[in-house]
Every structure is written in C-alpha cells, then in structure tokens.
Amino acid sequence: MKSTVGNMARWCAGGICLLAMVLPASAQDDRPDLTQMSLEQLSRVEVTSVSKKQQKLSDTAAAIFVITQQDIRNSTASSVPELLRMVPGLDVAQVNGSTWAVSARGFTQQLSDKMLVLVDGRSVFHPLFSGVIWSDQDLMLEDIERIEVIRGPGATIWGTNAVNGVINIITKSAQETQGVLVTAGAGNLERSFGAVRYGGKVGKSTNYRIYSKYLDDGPTEGVFGQPAHDSWRATHGGFRIDTRFSGQDTFTLEGDTFGSNIGAMNTMAAYKPPYLSAFADSQGYSGTGLQMHWIHKSLTGSETIGQASYSHIADPSGEIDVNGNMVSLSMEHAMPVGNRHNIVTGVQFDYRAVRTSSPSPYVWFAPGNPSFQIA
C-alpha cells in the first residue's frame, strides 16, 4: 500500500493550514489535468443536466458551466457556495457566517425559489420554503465529481423551480473513492475542520464508502469591527453503495445525516417601550436523507432510470420550529431514434409535509401544517 501526503498548504478564508493524507492514491493520480487539455478536448466533456442524458458539452443547447474536480482541487474553497463563485453569470452573496444567497440572472435572494439545486438528482429544497439552506449542504468537496450549472430556463426538463437555472451537484462513485482519506485544518475564522472517509469493496461488483465531517467556524466581523454573533458548528456524515447486478443494471444507495448549531440575533416583543429588544440566540438544524438510484441499459441503446428519495429536516429553534418530510419518486426512459435523435420521457411525483409551531405568541405560520403533492 502506498501513502501520499498532499495539499500540505491550503489557504482558505482567514488563513488556514490543511493537512491531507490519502491511502492509497490510486485513481486520483490517473485523472486528466484539464489545464493541459485543448479546447477540442474540453468541448468533449460530458454533462447530463441539460436534457437528462449524457451528451458532449459542445452539443448542449444551453448556457452551462461545469466545475470539475480539477477546478475544486485548484480552488481555495471550503464549501459549495464558495465554489459557485467561479461560475460566470451566477450571483453568490454571503449574508453572514453560515448563510448564503445563490441565484442567477440578477434575482439574488436568500431563498431563491427559481434556482433548482440537486445533489445526485435529489432536490435539496427546504420543505417549507422554496429555497436552499446552504449550511445544510456541507458536502465533502473531495467527493464531488463535478457541478453542472445551467443559467437560464430549465423548467421543461426539471419543473417549475428551474425558471432561472439548475445547479446539479454530482458526486463520485464509490469505486472512485477507495482507501482512506483524512483532512484537517485550522485558522482564525475557520477555527477547525476535519473529515475522514473510507472506501472499500465487497465481492466483485459492490463498492462502498463512509465519511464523517466536522467544522467549527468563528464569528465574522460587524460594520465597526466587532464580532458578529454568527459562529457555526456542524457535523455531517454519510455513506454510498454502488453495485452492478449485471452488464445492464446498476444500483446505488446513498444516505447522509447532519446536525449544526448556528448563532443568531433574534428579537423579543413586549407591551412597553422599546417594544422590541434584540438578544443573542442560537439555532439548531438537523436532517437525514436517503436515496436509491437504479439504471438499466438495454442492448438496443435505450436507458431506463428509476429514483426514490426521502428527506427529513428539523429546525427545533428560532421563531418558527419546522419539522418536515419530503418524498420523491421518478421514472425516466431515454430512447434513441435513428442516428441523430433521442426521445426522453418520464414521470415524477413529489410529496412534502411540514409541521410548524412557535414558542412566541406573536409569531405563527398559516397554515400551520402545510402539505402538497405534485406530479
């Protein structure tokens, strides 16, 4: 077994020293260096987000930008929103230590309901608010294969939330993450962070990986240099299993769980002056997710994809307590017609149900327990 030590000095916001150890360094050294590729080679990079089928980047009829694993390794980013800052035409703003606003075409807001965000094809929208809580999507950047960003309408393929674009985060297969990976670092803003990942194999056709990640970010500075009450501590863990039943069928099972505690400034109402008073508080977030993905490729060239996912989110603190569940089922079939055409058909069903409550008599959400189904 060969061991390597890489990324010995990685700079992040606030100045961070990172140590990364990989055992073994097998497939990672075999990936092509994109900086040495010609424009013709780069145009052959395959994407799947535009028409829900693999096609060359040069053949897509959309404004799409791809963040590759080489881009991720060359960047100083430590989170997905920081990576998205390199996408032309995408508006990325950091509101505080853990809150981000990401959108396109000038429609920047914290909860963007017209920018669909997917992780391996699963929507990561909040069950109550149409938008993404980016602090909940604390993925291991080393496990991301690529991020495909479409700037422009994509509702025909992806639904009503893709009016301004689609951000599709695609993670590596378990076969590409074999061995042990350990990363750790510290700094003055990102006070400490670390991750551990292990990938192995069961039999001849099944690969798996498990991982765990931790971070402790300190408070940012206010207008006059005073520390803001927005520190952030989070843990994130998960697994992925890839297996091949035959030459035509592959199956993927992946899941994750997270928990975080974020500082925040809240207000309290009173019946006498000053009526509203601010106080330092903290908000806790937690959630779990499970997803199954099945692909069948026939000998005639057609492809059938089935996917099922379940997500649970709990926000037990703040002005509104949220406890929500999301279920999504989809089936898709792609069939070639002649040498130049493809027909892609599919059906999808989403169900979301949320229970809300508030410890304050002055705050409520109506309806208190919303739910909806869409097909």
Short mmCIF file of C-alpha atoms in Angstrom, two decimals:
data_model
loop_
_atom_site.label_atom_id
_atom_site.label_comp_id
_atom_site.label_asym_id
_atom_site.label_seq_id
_atom_site.Cartn_x
_atom_site.Cartn_y
_atom_site.Cartn_z
CA MET A 1 0.00 0.00 0.00
CA LYS A 2 1.34 3.36 -0.99
CA SER A 3 0.70 6.53 1.04
CA THR A 4 0.91 10.10 -0.11
CA VAL A 5 0.71 13.43 1.61
CA GLY A 6 -0.91 16.12 -0.48
CA ASN A 7 -2.44 19.55 -0.18
CA MET A 8 0.03 20.38 2.59
CA ALA A 9 -0.67 24.08 2.48
CA ARG A 10 -4.20 25.03 1.56
CA TRP A 11 -5.31 28.63 2.05
CA CYS A 12 -8.92 29.40 2.98
CA ALA A 13 -10.72 32.44 4.35
CA GLY A 14 -8.91 33.67 7.43
CA GLY A 15 -5.72 31.78 6.60
CA ILE A 16 -5.91 28.02 7.14
CA CYS A 17 -3.28 25.33 7.24
CA LEU A 18 -4.56 21.98 5.95
CA LEU A 19 -3.05 18.51 6.15
CA ALA A 20 -4.44 15.84 3.84
CA MET A 21 -3.43 12.17 3.81
CA VAL A 22 -4.69 9.69 1.25
CA LEU A 23 -4.17 5.91 1.48
CA PRO A 24 -3.86 4.73 -1.26
CA ALA A 25 -3.60 7.34 -4.05
CA SER A 26 -4.79 5.05 -6.81
CA ALA A 27 -7.37 6.50 -9.16
CA GLN A 28 -6.85 10.12 -8.13
CA ASP A 29 -3.48 10.31 -9.88
CA ASP A 30 -4.94 8.98 -13.14
CA ARG A 31 -7.38 11.82 -13.77
CA PRO A 32 -6.50 14.12 -16.70
CA ASP A 33 -5.12 17.58 -16.00
CA LEU A 34 -7.73 19.91 -17.52
CA THR A 35 -5.20 22.73 -17.78
CA GLN A 36 -3.27 20.63 -20.31
CA MET A 37 -6.32 19.80 -22.44
CA SER A 38 -7.06 21.51 -25.76
CA LEU A 39 -10.29 23.41 -26.47
CA GLU A 40 -11.45 20.47 -28.58
CA GLN A 41 -10.86 18.06 -25.69
CA LEU A 42 -12.63 20.35 -23.24
CA SER A 43 -15.66 20.54 -25.53
CA ARG A 44 -15.99 16.75 -25.28
CA VAL A 45 -16.60 16.85 -21.52
CA GLU A 46 -19.93 15.08 -20.98
CA VAL A 47 -22.81 16.60 -19.00
CA THR A 48 -26.26 15.29 -18.07
CA SER A 49 -28.22 18.25 -16.66
CA VAL A 50 -29.40 19.89 -19.91
CA SER A 51 -31.51 17.06 -21.37
CA LYS A 52 -31.25 14.36 -18.66
CA LYS A 53 -28.95 12.27 -20.82
CA GLN A 54 -25.21 12.19 -21.39
CA GLN A 55 -24.03 14.50 -24.15
CA LYS A 56 -20.93 16.45 -25.03
CA LEU A 57 -20.65 19.96 -23.62
CA SER A 58 -20.28 21.35 -27.14
CA ASP A 59 -23.61 19.79 -28.19
CA THR A 60 -25.77 21.28 -25.42
CA ALA A 61 -28.33 23.92 -26.33
CA ALA A 62 -28.00 25.83 -23.05
CA ALA A 63 -25.70 28.21 -21.19
CA ILE A 64 -23.97 25.61 -18.99
CA PHE A 65 -20.80 25.84 -16.93
CA VAL A 66 -19.06 22.83 -15.39
CA ILE A 67 -16.95 22.94 -12.22
CA THR A 68 -14.70 19.90 -12.50
CA GLN A 69 -12.80 18.06 -9.77
CA GLN A 70 -9.63 19.70 -11.09
CA ASP A 71 -11.24 23.12 -10.52
CA ILE A 72 -12.18 22.10 -6.99
CA ARG A 73 -8.64 20.94 -6.18
CA ASN A 74 -7.15 24.15 -7.61
CA SER A 75 -9.54 26.42 -5.70
CA THR A 76 -9.28 27.67 -2.12
CA ALA A 77 -12.97 26.99 -1.45
CA SER A 78 -14.07 25.06 1.62
CA SER A 79 -17.81 24.93 0.82
CA VAL A 80 -20.10 24.52 -2.19
CA PRO A 81 -21.29 28.19 -2.27
CA GLU A 82 -17.66 29.33 -2.41
CA LEU A 83 -17.11 27.05 -5.41
CA LEU A 84 -20.12 28.57 -7.17
CA ARG A 85 -18.43 31.99 -7.11
CA MET A 86 -16.34 30.92 -10.11
CA VAL A 87 -19.43 30.40 -12.29
CA PRO A 88 -19.95 33.32 -14.72
CA GLY A 89 -23.41 34.85 -14.52
CA LEU A 90 -24.19 33.33 -11.12
CA ASP A 91 -24.88 35.70 -8.22
CA VAL A 92 -23.37 34.43 -4.96
CA ALA A 93 -23.51 36.53 -1.78
CA GLN A 94 -22.60 35.61 1.81
CA VAL A 95 -25.13 37.07 4.24
CA ASN A 96 -23.35 36.01 7.44
CA GLY A 97 -21.06 33.26 8.69
CA SER A 98 -23.34 30.40 7.56
CA THR A 99 -25.99 31.96 5.30
CA TRP A 100 -25.61 32.30 1.53
CA ALA A 101 -27.77 33.67 -1.28
CA VAL A 102 -27.23 31.98 -4.64
CA SER A 103 -29.16 32.69 -7.83
CA ALA A 104 -28.75 33.71 -11.46
CA ARG A 105 -29.83 36.42 -13.88
CA GLY A 106 -29.97 39.14 -11.20
CA PHE A 107 -32.61 37.52 -8.97
CA THR A 108 -30.45 37.24 -5.84
CA GLN A 109 -32.19 36.38 -2.60
CA GLN A 110 -31.53 34.13 0.36
CA LEU A 111 -34.30 31.65 -0.52
CA SER A 112 -34.34 31.53 -4.31
CA ASP A 113 -37.39 29.57 -5.45
CA LYS A 114 -36.47 29.77 -9.15
CA MET A 115 -32.99 28.20 -8.95
CA LEU A 116 -33.29 24.42 -8.59
CA VAL A 117 -30.47 22.75 -6.63
CA LEU A 118 -29.89 18.99 -6.89
CA VAL A 119 -27.44 16.56 -5.27
CA ASP A 120 -27.19 13.41 -7.41
CA GLY A 121 -30.60 14.20 -8.86
CA ARG A 122 -32.34 14.79 -5.50
CA SER A 123 -33.80 18.22 -4.81
CA VAL A 124 -32.41 19.78 -1.63
CA PHE A 125 -35.08 22.47 -1.32
CA HIS A 126 -36.37 23.21 2.17
CA PRO A 127 -39.76 21.51 2.73
CA LEU A 128 -41.43 24.72 3.95
CA PHE A 129 -39.67 27.46 2.00
CA SER A 130 -38.82 27.11 -1.69
CA GLY A 131 -35.09 27.60 -1.46
CA VAL A 132 -31.90 26.04 -0.16
CA ILE A 133 -30.37 26.33 3.30
CA TRP A 134 -26.76 26.13 2.11
CA SER A 135 -25.35 25.42 5.57
CA ASP A 136 -27.21 22.07 5.43
CA GLN A 137 -25.35 21.10 2.22
CA ASP A 138 -21.92 20.76 3.82
CA LEU A 139 -20.57 18.12 1.44
CA MET A 140 -17.03 16.79 1.29
CA LEU A 141 -15.56 18.65 -1.68
CA GLU A 142 -13.19 15.73 -2.30
CA ASP A 143 -16.23 13.53 -3.08
CA ILE A 144 -17.72 15.86 -5.71
CA GLU A 145 -17.07 14.75 -9.29
CA ARG A 146 -18.44 17.88 -10.93
CA ILE A 147 -21.04 20.63 -10.55
CA GLU A 148 -23.15 21.44 -13.61
CA VAL A 149 -24.71 24.92 -13.57
CA ILE A 150 -27.36 25.92 -16.14
CA ARG A 151 -28.09 29.63 -16.33
CA GLY A 152 -31.47 30.06 -17.92
CA PRO A 153 -34.86 28.33 -18.16
CA GLY A 154 -34.86 24.60 -17.48
CA ALA A 155 -38.45 24.06 -16.39
CA THR A 156 -39.31 21.85 -19.38
CA ILE A 157 -36.96 19.17 -18.08
CA TRP A 158 -36.79 19.83 -14.33
CA GLY A 159 -40.09 21.51 -13.34
CA THR A 160 -41.33 24.87 -12.13
CA ASN A 161 -38.45 25.64 -9.75
CA ALA A 162 -35.92 25.71 -12.61
CA VAL A 163 -37.07 29.02 -14.13
CA ASN A 164 -33.71 30.76 -13.74
CA GLY A 165 -31.46 27.72 -13.82
CA VAL A 166 -30.29 24.45 -12.32
CA ILE A 167 -27.35 23.62 -10.05
CA ASN A 168 -26.69 19.87 -10.25
CA ILE A 169 -24.04 18.56 -7.82
CA ILE A 170 -22.81 15.12 -8.93
CA THR A 171 -20.72 13.08 -6.50
CA LYS A 172 -18.14 10.43 -7.34
CA SER A 173 -18.99 6.76 -7.47
CA ALA A 174 -17.84 4.60 -4.57
CA GLN A 175 -15.35 2.91 -6.89
CA GLU A 176 -13.50 6.22 -7.31
CA THR A 177 -13.11 6.79 -3.56
CA GLN A 178 -11.34 3.64 -2.39
CA GLY A 179 -8.90 3.71 0.54
CA VAL A 180 -8.59 6.19 3.40
CA LEU A 181 -8.74 9.98 3.19
CA VAL A 182 -8.10 12.24 6.20
CA THR A 183 -8.15 16.04 6.07
CA ALA A 184 -7.76 18.56 8.89
CA GLY A 185 -7.10 22.27 9.25
CA ALA A 186 -7.37 25.31 11.48
CA GLY A 187 -7.39 29.10 11.18
CA ASN A 188 -8.65 32.30 12.74
CA LEU A 189 -12.06 32.34 11.01
CA GLU A 190 -12.41 28.66 10.20
CA ARG A 191 -11.18 27.72 13.65
CA SER A 192 -11.04 23.99 13.00
CA PHE A 193 -12.34 21.46 10.49
CA GLY A 194 -11.68 17.87 9.54
CA ALA A 195 -13.03 14.92 7.62
CA VAL A 196 -12.46 11.17 7.45
CA ARG A 197 -13.51 8.93 4.58
CA TYR A 198 -13.05 5.20 3.96
CA GLY A 199 -13.89 3.31 0.79
CA GLY A 200 -13.87 -0.44 0.33
CA LYS A 201 -15.18 -3.29 -1.80
CA VAL A 202 -17.49 -6.25 -1.12
CA GLY A 203 -17.26 -9.07 -3.63
CA LYS A 204 -16.56 -8.34 -7.28
CA SER A 205 -19.36 -5.91 -8.08
CA THR A 206 -20.09 -3.83 -4.94
CA ASN A 207 -18.17 -0.77 -3.75
CA TYR A 208 -18.92 1.47 -0.78
CA ARG A 209 -17.69 4.49 1.14
CA ILE A 210 -18.47 6.05 4.51
CA TYR A 211 -17.45 9.50 5.68
CA SER A 212 -17.74 11.96 8.54
CA LYS A 213 -17.03 15.69 8.57
CA TYR A 214 -16.78 18.38 11.29
CA LEU A 215 -16.32 22.14 11.26
CA ASP A 216 -16.15 24.98 13.76
CA ASP A 217 -16.34 28.46 12.21
CA GLY A 218 -15.85 31.53 14.36
CA PRO A 219 -17.90 34.75 14.15
CA THR A 220 -17.45 37.23 11.33
CA GLU A 221 -16.92 40.97 11.91
CA GLY A 222 -19.62 43.61 12.02
CA VAL A 223 -19.59 47.06 10.41
CA PHE A 224 -17.40 48.56 13.15
CA GLY A 225 -15.12 45.54 13.54
CA GLN A 226 -17.00 43.97 16.43
CA PRO A 227 -17.57 40.18 16.29
CA ALA A 228 -20.99 39.21 14.97
CA HIS A 229 -22.97 36.50 16.71
CA ASP A 230 -22.92 34.09 13.76
CA SER A 231 -20.49 31.32 14.70
CA TRP A 232 -21.24 27.91 13.24
CA ARG A 233 -20.56 24.35 14.37
CA ALA A 234 -21.66 21.39 12.28
CA THR A 235 -21.20 17.65 11.79
CA HIS A 236 -22.06 15.73 8.64
CA GLY A 237 -21.81 12.03 7.84
CA GLY A 238 -23.00 9.59 5.24
CA PHE A 239 -22.43 6.58 3.02
CA ARG A 240 -22.74 5.41 -0.57
CA ILE A 241 -23.04 1.88 -2.01
CA ASP A 242 -22.71 1.11 -5.72
CA THR A 243 -23.39 -2.36 -7.07
CA ARG A 244 -23.73 -3.88 -10.52
CA PHE A 245 -26.29 -6.68 -10.86
CA SER A 246 -25.42 -7.45 -14.47
CA GLY A 247 -23.94 -5.85 -17.53
CA GLN A 248 -27.12 -3.79 -17.96
CA ASP A 249 -28.23 -2.97 -14.38
CA THR A 250 -26.57 -0.79 -11.74
CA PHE A 251 -27.95 0.22 -8.33
CA THR A 252 -26.89 3.00 -5.96
CA LEU A 253 -27.93 3.53 -2.36
CA GLU A 254 -26.72 6.63 -0.51
CA GLY A 255 -27.66 8.47 2.65
CA ASP A 256 -26.48 11.22 4.93
CA THR A 257 -27.25 12.92 8.22
CA PHE A 258 -26.22 16.29 9.62
CA GLY A 259 -26.57 18.50 12.67
CA SER A 260 -25.50 22.08 13.21
CA ASN A 261 -25.75 24.91 15.71
CA ILE A 262 -25.64 28.47 14.38
CA GLY A 263 -25.50 31.72 16.30
CA ALA A 264 -28.18 34.29 15.52
CA MET A 265 -29.64 37.57 16.74
CA ASN A 266 -33.36 37.39 17.49
CA THR A 267 -35.89 39.94 18.71
CA MET A 268 -38.36 39.77 21.60
CA ALA A 269 -41.64 41.67 21.62
CA ALA A 270 -43.04 43.44 24.69
CA TYR A 271 -46.08 45.58 25.56
CA LYS A 272 -43.99 48.54 26.77
CA PRO A 273 -41.17 50.56 25.20
CA PRO A 274 -38.92 49.81 23.42
CA TYR A 275 -41.42 47.07 22.35
CA LEU A 276 -38.70 45.14 20.52
CA SER A 277 -35.39 44.08 22.06
CA ALA A 278 -32.58 42.11 20.44
CA PHE A 279 -30.84 39.21 22.14
CA ALA A 280 -28.19 36.65 21.19
CA ASP A 281 -29.56 33.20 20.46
CA SER A 282 -28.59 30.02 18.66
CA GLN A 283 -30.49 27.93 16.12
CA GLY A 284 -30.16 24.19 15.69
CA TYR A 285 -30.64 22.38 12.41
CA SER A 286 -30.65 18.66 11.72
CA GLY A 287 -31.71 16.34 8.98
CA THR A 288 -31.36 12.98 7.25
CA GLY A 289 -31.63 11.83 3.67
CA LEU A 290 -31.82 8.52 1.83
CA GLN A 291 -31.78 7.92 -1.91
CA MET A 292 -31.96 4.91 -4.25
CA HIS A 293 -30.96 5.07 -7.90
CA TRP A 294 -31.41 2.28 -10.50
CA ILE A 295 -30.18 2.36 -14.11
CA HIS A 296 -31.00 -0.23 -16.77
CA LYS A 297 -29.31 -0.07 -20.19
CA SER A 298 -30.78 -2.25 -22.89
CA LEU A 299 -28.90 -3.78 -25.80
CA THR A 300 -30.83 -1.52 -28.22
CA GLY A 301 -29.30 1.63 -26.67
CA SER A 302 -32.28 2.77 -24.62
CA GLU A 303 -31.90 3.58 -20.92
CA THR A 304 -34.35 3.44 -18.02
CA ILE A 305 -33.68 5.26 -14.74
CA GLY A 306 -35.68 4.90 -11.54
CA GLN A 307 -35.10 7.02 -8.45
CA ALA A 308 -36.65 7.26 -4.99
CA SER A 309 -35.60 9.59 -2.16
CA TYR A 310 -36.67 10.56 1.34
CA SER A 311 -35.54 13.57 3.37
CA HIS A 312 -36.31 14.81 6.86
CA ILE A 313 -35.45 18.26 8.21
CA ALA A 314 -35.88 19.55 11.78
CA ASP A 315 -35.30 23.16 12.81
CA PRO A 316 -36.08 22.99 16.54
CA SER A 317 -35.19 26.55 17.45
CA GLY A 318 -35.88 30.06 16.24
CA GLU A 319 -39.11 31.96 15.80
CA ILE A 320 -40.73 29.10 13.87
CA ASP A 321 -39.97 25.46 14.64
CA VAL A 322 -40.08 23.34 11.48
CA ASN A 323 -40.37 19.56 11.19
CA GLY A 324 -40.70 18.46 7.59
CA ASN A 325 -40.61 15.34 5.40
CA MET A 326 -40.11 15.04 1.64
CA VAL A 327 -40.64 12.02 -0.61
CA SER A 328 -39.83 11.95 -4.32
CA LEU A 329 -40.36 9.18 -6.89
CA SER A 330 -39.36 9.37 -10.54
CA MET A 331 -39.02 7.17 -13.61
CA GLU A 332 -37.32 8.15 -16.85
CA HIS A 333 -36.79 6.45 -20.21
CA ALA A 334 -34.44 7.59 -22.98
CA MET A 335 -34.71 6.00 -26.42
CA PRO A 336 -32.57 6.74 -29.48
CA VAL A 337 -34.42 7.34 -32.75
CA GLY A 338 -32.13 6.96 -35.72
CA ASN A 339 -28.62 8.36 -35.56
CA ARG A 340 -29.42 11.96 -34.63
CA HIS A 341 -32.45 12.00 -32.30
CA ASN A 342 -33.39 10.89 -28.79
CA ILE A 343 -36.75 10.80 -27.07
CA VAL A 344 -36.68 11.27 -23.29
CA THR A 345 -39.91 10.67 -21.35
CA GLY A 346 -40.55 10.48 -17.64
CA VAL A 347 -42.84 10.99 -14.70
CA GLN A 348 -42.15 12.33 -11.21
CA PHE A 349 -44.18 12.58 -8.00
CA ASP A 350 -43.23 14.78 -5.03
CA TYR A 351 -44.83 14.89 -1.61
CA ARG A 352 -43.96 17.40 1.13
CA ALA A 353 -45.49 17.72 4.59
CA VAL A 354 -44.43 20.14 7.34
CA ARG A 355 -45.46 20.75 10.95
CA THR A 356 -44.79 24.24 12.31
CA SER A 357 -45.01 25.73 15.78
CA SER A 358 -43.65 28.76 17.61
CA PRO A 359 -42.72 29.38 21.26
CA SER A 360 -43.79 33.00 20.86
CA PRO A 361 -47.46 34.02 20.89
CA TYR A 362 -46.65 36.82 18.42
CA VAL A 363 -45.35 34.57 15.62
CA TRP A 364 -47.25 31.96 13.69
CA PHE A 365 -47.31 30.36 10.24
CA ALA A 366 -50.54 29.86 8.31
CA PRO A 367 -51.45 27.18 7.50
CA GLY A 368 -49.72 25.63 10.48
CA ASN A 369 -49.21 22.18 8.90
CA PRO A 370 -48.98 22.62 5.14
CA SER A 371 -48.57 19.71 2.72
CA PHE A 372 -48.77 19.30 -1.02
CA GLN A 373 -48.36 16.75 -3.78
CA ILE A 374 -47.22 17.49 -7.30
CA ALA A 375 -46.82 15.18 -10.31
#
